[in-house]
Amino acid sequence: MKGLKNKNALITGGSSGIGQAIAIRLAQEGCNIAINYRSSPEGAEDTEEMAMQKACGDLENCGVKSLLVQGDVSQEEDIIRVVNTVVEKFGSLDILINNAGIQTECPSHEVTTADFDRVIGVNLRGAYLCARESIKHFLSQNIPGIIINISSVHEIIPRPMYVSYSISKGGMENLTKTLALEYANRGIRVNAIAPGATITPINQDWVDDPQKKAVVESHIPMGRAGTSEEMAAAVAFLASDEAAYITGQTLFIDGGLTLYADFREAWSA
């Protein structure tokens, strides 16, 4: 896609799932990739190896650079260090992918303050702080930076038992719009994707259980879950010059999940 070659991208939570697929796809598009991980360097190393093989084939003559950078996005000092490291190693930062996220299942009336704060701290506060530090760099260098937030269909679909996750994704929708509006005249574009049910390690519980998988897919008009690669393709588009006139938008990639599948058959109101 146009405008991605030689750009420098930071992907938070890039050691597995959608984040891993995004890192691989951006490398294939010619981006230099900084893969952030919190506690598992092995996953980040696997992502790096797959990305470089897909991007280059011949690793001896590869024009794409990669970097592994540890950091917990719930910790402000870690975020500042991660962004500064990317800028130092690559010379600049052009694209931020706010992908890191966690979730906890619990009845809403039993959620502890600590668990609530942990989810919000990673999914929403962490995404904001990563965006803040990236925007500081974009402005200081007067470059047209790009931020893409990885949200969820649950920014608009309530999700019982996951109240903190739903709140974090609802907040991410407004974060995307607010930053997009505030910095549009500085050439900074901010968008989001909202995946529906996606085959990733975090969803292995229902992916590996045919009965549970059938229940999940029964709510999807297209009749199947999405793949990480399909999410990554949308991110590559939004990060590219092909999407130069798009900002403040959330692209739902959900097989029609947000179209109210129960209304596929006409019924009298």
PDB file of N, CA, C and O in Angstrom, residues 88-129:
ATOM      1  N   GLU A  88      15.008   6.656  19.304  1.00  0.00           N
ATOM      2  CA  GLU A  88      16.472   6.586  19.334  1.00  0.00           C
ATOM      3  C   GLU A  88      17.006   5.553  18.339  1.00  0.00           C
ATOM      4  O   GLU A  88      17.956   5.821  17.597  1.00  0.00           O
ATOM      5  N   LYS A  89      16.384   4.381  18.301  1.00  0.00           N
ATOM      6  CA  LYS A  89      16.886   3.294  17.461  1.00  0.00           C
ATOM      7  C   LYS A  89      16.541   3.487  15.983  1.00  0.00           C
ATOM      8  O   LYS A  89      17.346   3.172  15.099  1.00  0.00           O
ATOM      9  N   PHE A  90      15.343   3.982  15.704  1.00  0.00           N
ATOM     10  CA  PHE A  90      14.895   4.136  14.314  1.00  0.00           C
ATOM     11  C   PHE A  90      15.109   5.554  13.777  1.00  0.00           C
ATOM     12  O   PHE A  90      15.033   5.770  12.569  1.00  0.00           O
ATOM     13  N   GLY A  91      15.324   6.513  14.670  1.00  0.00           N
ATOM     14  CA  GLY A  91      15.491   7.890  14.241  1.00  0.00           C
ATOM     15  C   GLY A  91      14.216   8.694  14.251  1.00  0.00           C
ATOM     16  O   GLY A  91      14.240   9.923  14.252  1.00  0.00           O
ATOM     17  N   SER A  92      13.079   7.998  14.281  1.00  0.00           N
ATOM     18  CA  SER A  92      11.785   8.675  14.287  1.00  0.00           C
ATOM     19  C   SER A  92      10.693   7.651  14.565  1.00  0.00           C
ATOM     20  O   SER A  92      10.940   6.442  14.529  1.00  0.00           O
ATOM     21  N   LEU A  93       9.503   8.138  14.836  1.00  0.00           N
ATOM     22  CA  LEU A  93       8.320   7.293  14.952  1.00  0.00           C
ATOM     23  C   LEU A  93       7.235   7.903  14.081  1.00  0.00           C
ATOM     24  O   LEU A  93       6.947   9.100  14.183  1.00  0.00           O
ATOM     25  N   ASP A  94       6.650   7.095  13.198  1.00  0.00           N
ATOM     26  CA  ASP A  94       5.627   7.575  12.286  1.00  0.00           C
ATOM     27  C   ASP A  94       4.238   7.024  12.581  1.00  0.00           C
ATOM     28  O   ASP A  94       3.238   7.696  12.333  1.00  0.00           O
ATOM     29  N   ILE A  95       4.188   5.786  13.087  1.00  0.00           N
ATOM     30  CA  ILE A  95       2.907   5.091  13.253  1.00  0.00           C
ATOM     31  C   ILE A  95       2.852   4.440  14.631  1.00  0.00           C
ATOM     32  O   ILE A  95       3.768   3.695  15.010  1.00  0.00           O
ATOM     33  N   LEU A  96       1.806   4.703  15.372  1.00  0.00           N
ATOM     34  CA  LEU A  96       1.547   4.011  16.640  1.00  0.00           C
ATOM     35  C   LEU A  96       0.332   3.125  16.479  1.00  0.00           C
ATOM     36  O   LEU A  96      -0.724   3.590  16.044  1.00  0.00           O
ATOM     37  N   ILE A  97       0.478   1.865  16.842  1.00  0.00           N
ATOM     38  CA  ILE A  97      -0.650   0.938  16.886  1.00  0.00           C
ATOM     39  C   ILE A  97      -0.920   0.610  18.351  1.00  0.00           C
ATOM     40  O   ILE A  97      -0.150  -0.104  18.995  1.00  0.00           O
ATOM     41  N   ASN A  98      -1.996   1.146  18.886  1.00  0.00           N
ATOM     42  CA  ASN A  98      -2.386   0.880  20.277  1.00  0.00           C
ATOM     43  C   ASN A  98      -3.158  -0.437  20.329  1.00  0.00           C
ATOM     44  O   ASN A  98      -4.385  -0.468  20.223  1.00  0.00           O
ATOM     45  N   ASN A  99      -2.438  -1.531  20.499  1.00  0.00           N
ATOM     46  CA  ASN A  99      -3.062  -2.856  20.450  1.00  0.00           C
ATOM     47  C   ASN A  99      -3.125  -3.545  21.809  1.00  0.00           C
ATOM     48  O   ASN A  99      -4.005  -4.374  22.022  1.00  0.00           O
ATOM     49  N   ALA A 100      -2.225  -3.233  22.722  1.00  0.00           N
ATOM     50  CA  ALA A 100      -2.174  -3.953  23.996  1.00  0.00           C
ATOM     51  C   ALA A 100      -3.528  -3.882  24.698  1.00  0.00           C
ATOM     52  O   ALA A 100      -4.144  -2.819  24.794  1.00  0.00           O
ATOM     53  N   GLY A 101      -3.985  -5.023  25.190  1.00  0.00           N
ATOM     54  CA  GLY A 101      -5.270  -5.053  25.882  1.00  0.00           C
ATOM     55  C   GLY A 101      -5.443  -6.308  26.710  1.00  0.00           C
ATOM     56  O   GLY A 101      -4.868  -7.353  26.395  1.00  0.00           O
ATOM     57  N   ILE A 102      -6.227  -6.197  27.770  1.00  0.00           N
ATOM     58  CA  ILE A 102      -6.532  -7.341  28.625  1.00  0.00           C
ATOM     59  C   ILE A 102      -8.016  -7.312  28.956  1.00  0.00           C
ATOM     60  O   ILE A 102      -8.713  -6.319  28.727  1.00  0.00           O
ATOM     61  N   GLN A 103      -8.515  -8.421  29.506  1.00  0.00           N
ATOM     62  CA  GLN A 103      -9.902  -8.492  29.938  1.00  0.00           C
ATOM     63  C   GLN A 103     -10.021  -9.455  31.110  1.00  0.00           C
ATOM     64  O   GLN A 103      -9.215 -10.373  31.250  1.00  0.00           O
ATOM     65  N   THR A 104     -11.007  -9.224  31.940  1.00  0.00           N
ATOM     66  CA  THR A 104     -11.291 -10.139  33.042  1.00  0.00           C
ATOM     67  C   THR A 104     -12.788 -10.404  33.071  1.00  0.00           C
ATOM     68  O   THR A 104     -13.592  -9.495  32.851  1.00  0.00           O
ATOM     69  N   GLU A 105     -13.158 -11.637  33.338  1.00  0.00           N
ATOM     70  CA  GLU A 105     -14.572 -12.028  33.396  1.00  0.00           C
ATOM     71  C   GLU A 105     -15.027 -12.065  34.850  1.00  0.00           C
ATOM     72  O   GLU A 105     -14.421 -12.754  35.685  1.00  0.00           O
ATOM     73  N   CYS A 106     -16.093 -11.349  35.137  1.00  0.00           N
ATOM     74  CA  CYS A 106     -16.597 -11.313  36.514  1.00  0.00           C
ATOM     75  C   CYS A 106     -17.951 -10.609  36.526  1.00  0.00           C
ATOM     76  O   CYS A 106     -18.161  -9.645  35.777  1.00  0.00           O
ATOM     77  N   PRO A 107     -18.904 -11.071  37.339  1.00  0.00           N
ATOM     78  CA  PRO A 107     -20.151 -10.316  37.484  1.00  0.00           C
ATOM     79  C   PRO A 107     -19.840  -8.877  37.894  1.00  0.00           C
ATOM     80  O   PRO A 107     -18.971  -8.644  38.738  1.00  0.00           O
ATOM     81  N   SER A 108     -20.539  -7.933  37.307  1.00  0.00           N
ATOM     82  CA  SER A 108     -20.193  -6.527  37.513  1.00  0.00           C
ATOM     83  C   SER A 108     -20.217  -6.113  38.984  1.00  0.00           C
ATOM     84  O   SER A 108     -19.414  -5.281  39.419  1.00  0.00           O
ATOM     85  N   HIS A 109     -21.134  -6.691  39.771  1.00  0.00           N
ATOM     86  CA  HIS A 109     -21.226  -6.295  41.174  1.00  0.00           C
ATOM     87  C   HIS A 109     -20.128  -6.908  42.032  1.00  0.00           C
ATOM     88  O   HIS A 109     -20.003  -6.567  43.214  1.00  0.00           O
ATOM     89  N   GLU A 110     -19.316  -7.784  41.451  1.00  0.00           N
ATOM     90  CA  GLU A 110     -18.233  -8.423  42.204  1.00  0.00           C
ATOM     91  C   GLU A 110     -16.843  -7.980  41.749  1.00  0.00           C
ATOM     92  O   GLU A 110     -15.841  -8.416  42.299  1.00  0.00           O
ATOM     93  N   VAL A 111     -16.766  -7.119  40.747  1.00  0.00           N
ATOM     94  CA  VAL A 111     -15.466  -6.676  40.243  1.00  0.00           C
ATOM     95  C   VAL A 111     -14.751  -5.859  41.317  1.00  0.00           C
ATOM     96  O   VAL A 111     -15.308  -4.923  41.880  1.00  0.00           O
ATOM     97  N   THR A 112     -13.507  -6.239  41.601  1.00  0.00           N
ATOM     98  CA  THR A 112     -12.737  -5.484  42.588  1.00  0.00           C
ATOM     99  C   THR A 112     -12.184  -4.211  41.954  1.00  0.00           C
ATOM    100  O   THR A 112     -11.995  -4.123  40.733  1.00  0.00           O
ATOM    101  N   THR A 113     -11.926  -3.237  42.778  1.00  0.00           N
ATOM    102  CA  THR A 113     -11.351  -1.987  42.283  1.00  0.00           C
ATOM    103  C   THR A 113     -10.016  -2.246  41.607  1.00  0.00           C
ATOM    104  O   THR A 113      -9.696  -1.654  40.572  1.00  0.00           O
ATOM    105  N   ALA A 114      -9.231  -3.145  42.174  1.00  0.00           N
ATOM    106  CA  ALA A 114      -7.912  -3.445  41.614  1.00  0.00           C
ATOM    107  C   ALA A 114      -8.033  -4.039  40.214  1.00  0.00           C
ATOM    108  O   ALA A 114      -7.295  -3.652  39.295  1.00  0.00           O
ATOM    109  N   ASP A 115      -8.954  -4.984  40.026  1.00  0.00           N
ATOM    110  CA  ASP A 115      -9.138  -5.589  38.706  1.00  0.00           C
ATOM    111  C   ASP A 115      -9.696  -4.579  37.708  1.00  0.00           C
ATOM    112  O   ASP A 115      -9.308  -4.558  36.537  1.00  0.00           O
ATOM    113  N   PHE A 116     -10.633  -3.757  38.156  1.00  0.00           N
ATOM    114  CA  PHE A 116     -11.200  -2.721  37.290  1.00  0.00           C
ATOM    115  C   PHE A 116     -10.100  -1.764  36.828  1.00  0.00           C
ATOM    116  O   PHE A 116      -9.964  -1.469  35.630  1.00  0.00           O
ATOM    117  N   ASP A 117      -9.310  -1.297  37.774  1.00  0.00           N
ATOM    118  CA  ASP A 117      -8.252  -0.343  37.453  1.00  0.00           C
ATOM    119  C   ASP A 117      -7.200  -0.965  36.529  1.00  0.00           C
ATOM    120  O   ASP A 117      -6.631  -0.273  35.682  1.00  0.00           O
ATOM    121  N   ARG A 118      -6.947  -2.253  36.695  1.00  0.00           N
ATOM    122  CA  ARG A 118      -5.934  -2.923  35.868  1.00  0.00           C
ATOM    123  C   ARG A 118      -6.357  -2.937  34.404  1.00  0.00           C
ATOM    124  O   ARG A 118      -5.555  -2.666  33.510  1.00  0.00           O
ATOM    125  N   VAL A 119      -7.628  -3.270  34.141  1.00  0.00           N
ATOM    126  CA  VAL A 119      -8.114  -3.314  32.759  1.00  0.00           C
ATOM    127  C   VAL A 119      -8.137  -1.913  32.149  1.00  0.00           C
ATOM    128  O   VAL A 119      -7.661  -1.705  31.030  1.00  0.00           O
ATOM    129  N   ILE A 120      -8.681  -0.954  32.887  1.00  0.00           N
ATOM    130  CA  ILE A 120      -8.720   0.425  32.383  1.00  0.00           C
ATOM    131  C   ILE A 120      -7.304   0.960  32.198  1.00  0.00           C
ATOM    132  O   ILE A 120      -7.009   1.670  31.225  1.00  0.00           O
ATOM    133  N   GLY A 121      -6.413   0.584  33.111  1.00  0.00           N
ATOM    134  CA  GLY A 121      -5.036   1.070  33.052  1.00  0.00           C
ATOM    135  C   GLY A 121      -4.306   0.632  31.801  1.00  0.00           C
ATOM    136  O   GLY A 121      -3.514   1.393  31.231  1.00  0.00           O
ATOM    137  N   VAL A 122      -4.553  -0.587  31.360  1.00  0.00           N
ATOM    138  CA  VAL A 122      -3.912  -1.092  30.145  1.00  0.00           C
ATOM    139  C   VAL A 122      -4.663  -0.616  28.906  1.00  0.00           C
ATOM    140  O   VAL A 122      -4.083  -0.020  27.987  1.00  0.00           O
ATOM    141  N   ASN A 123      -5.966  -0.879  28.873  1.00  0.00           N
ATOM    142  CA  ASN A 123      -6.738  -0.700  27.635  1.00  0.00           C
ATOM    143  C   ASN A 123      -6.999   0.754  27.267  1.00  0.00           C
ATOM    144  O   ASN A 123      -7.009   1.090  26.077  1.00  0.00           O
ATOM    145  N   LEU A 124      -7.230   1.598  28.249  1.00  0.00           N
ATOM    146  CA  LEU A 124      -7.631   2.973  27.962  1.00  0.00           C
ATOM    147  C   LEU A 124      -6.574   3.989  28.392  1.00  0.00           C
ATOM    148  O   LEU A 124      -6.096   4.777  27.575  1.00  0.00           O
ATOM    149  N   ARG A 125      -6.208   3.964  29.650  1.00  0.00           N
ATOM    150  CA  ARG A 125      -5.178   4.902  30.121  1.00  0.00           C
ATOM    151  C   ARG A 125      -3.868   4.665  29.384  1.00  0.00           C
ATOM    152  O   ARG A 125      -3.197   5.619  28.954  1.00  0.00           O
ATOM    153  N   GLY A 126      -3.510   3.392  29.208  1.00  0.00           N
ATOM    154  CA  GLY A 126      -2.271   3.066  28.503  1.00  0.00           C
ATOM    155  C   GLY A 126      -2.302   3.521  27.061  1.00  0.00           C
ATOM    156  O   GLY A 126      -1.315   4.055  26.535  1.00  0.00           O
ATOM    157  N   ALA A 127      -3.449   3.320  26.404  1.00  0.00           N
ATOM    158  CA  ALA A 127      -3.580   3.758  25.006  1.00  0.00           C
ATOM    159  C   ALA A 127      -3.442   5.274  24.911  1.00  0.00           C
ATOM    160  O   ALA A 127      -2.780   5.797  23.999  1.00  0.00           O
ATOM    161  N   TYR A 128      -4.062   5.987  25.853  1.00  0.00           N
ATOM    162  CA  TYR A 128      -3.940   7.446  25.846  1.00  0.00           C
ATOM    163  C   TYR A 128      -2.492   7.879  26.044  1.00  0.00           C
ATOM    164  O   TYR A 128      -1.982   8.758  25.327  1.00  0.00           O
ATOM    165  N   LEU A 129      -1.807   7.288  27.020  1.00  0.00           N
ATOM    166  CA  LEU A 129      -0.437   7.700  27.302  1.00  0.00           C
ATOM    167  C   LEU A 129       0.495   7.399  26.129  1.00  0.00           C
ATOM    168  O   LEU A 129       1.386   8.200  25.809  1.00  0.00           O
TER     169      LEU A 129
END
